[in-house]
Amino acid sequence: MSGSTEGDLTKTGMALKHDREWDYELDRILEAIEERDATKVGLQFPEGLKRRGPKVADDLREVAPDDVTFMLSGQPCYGACDLDTYLMRRTDVFVHFGHTPMKESDSIVYVPLFSNVDPFPIMEDALAEELSPPEEDADVGLVTTAQHMNRFEEMTDWLEERGYEVHTRRGDDRLTKEGQVLGCNYASADIDADQVLYVGGGKFHPVGLAMEHPDKRVVIADPVNNAVSVAEHDQFLKQRYAAVHKAMDAEKWGVIFCTKIGQGRWETAQEIVDNNENAYLITMDEVTPDRLRNFDMDAFVNTGCPRITTDDGPRFHKPMLTPGEYEAAIGEKPLDSIEFDTFHDTW
């Protein structure tokens, strides 16, 4: 595969502030095809990477046997909890790109898509602009996403060389690596430090982290967009308080149980329904405003992915609450006890 440009984003028409490459690990995929004598291969990409799927399929077709058919999953995908089980059952090799496994499985090839963007220039800026200097506060937590886990030890050493005491941990079984965070799980930030450095792209993860740990100052060092900032969560809390207030007069509740492989919290959903005669269990895979509009409910409780509630809540026609917010809305707990909803189970 010499000369292959499978990871070159400059060839995909995507406009990025940094030219960068992802490691699609085509050799490992080809090895799995050969070992299993596969003729059907499923490729699943998260939403932000779907446009790169055809190029990856083209590169694999160039090196795989002629009788191999590659299928791209069109199902929505937002994490390793969101596997296309239909495609997985109908292929000899199933490849999931962009995430690390929540549970190891011989039937799935996980390709985390490590980035080759150099994180250290933006970390240098973060130290100069937002992090407390080590002589004032030497304790700092370090977290990142799957795409930058390949540089995590180097980043830890880099901070220690500059006088910091770096605090890291692997959160729980939903997390594969030490220091890793997910959009629904920030247990790796449960460390003895008042400031946390998040190295990674975007604000999706660090804002969630700030909501889960409001006592910590979360500094964002984004090597993809070359930006330094501090995660703010005040607006989120105002939005959540408003949703709970709107739901306090609700009589009919729709309790959503998500059927996606890594997002179901059956016991939570069942407990709410068992204890409220005006609550109705609704099962669905993709939770969207349009799908819920046909249900005559006053409010909804989402026991699936927490980010559906927190990120998309304002898009729903009726209040959409987390299980903890539901308890506040019906008077079982005080409003000021609301916390960010996280997910800790595996599939």
Tab-separated table of C-alpha atoms in Angstrom, residues 4 11 33 88 105 123 128 155 218 220 234 330 341:
chain	number	residue	atom	x	y	z
A	4	SER	CA	-1.646	5.321	-0.496
A	11	LYS	CA	-7.820	15.034	-0.856
A	33	ILE	CA	-10.307	-10.027	5.928
A	88	MET	CA	-22.565	-6.312	12.129
A	105	SER	CA	-15.245	-8.214	20.914
A	123	MET	CA	-0.397	23.137	24.904
A	128	ALA	CA	0.853	30.830	28.687
A	155	MET	CA	1.765	15.007	26.912
A	218	VAL	CA	-11.403	23.146	32.384
A	220	ILE	CA	-9.275	23.581	26.320
A	234	ASP	CA	-23.469	28.461	33.091
A	330	ILE	CA	-41.868	15.669	40.504
A	341	ASP	CA	-26.286	13.004	33.548
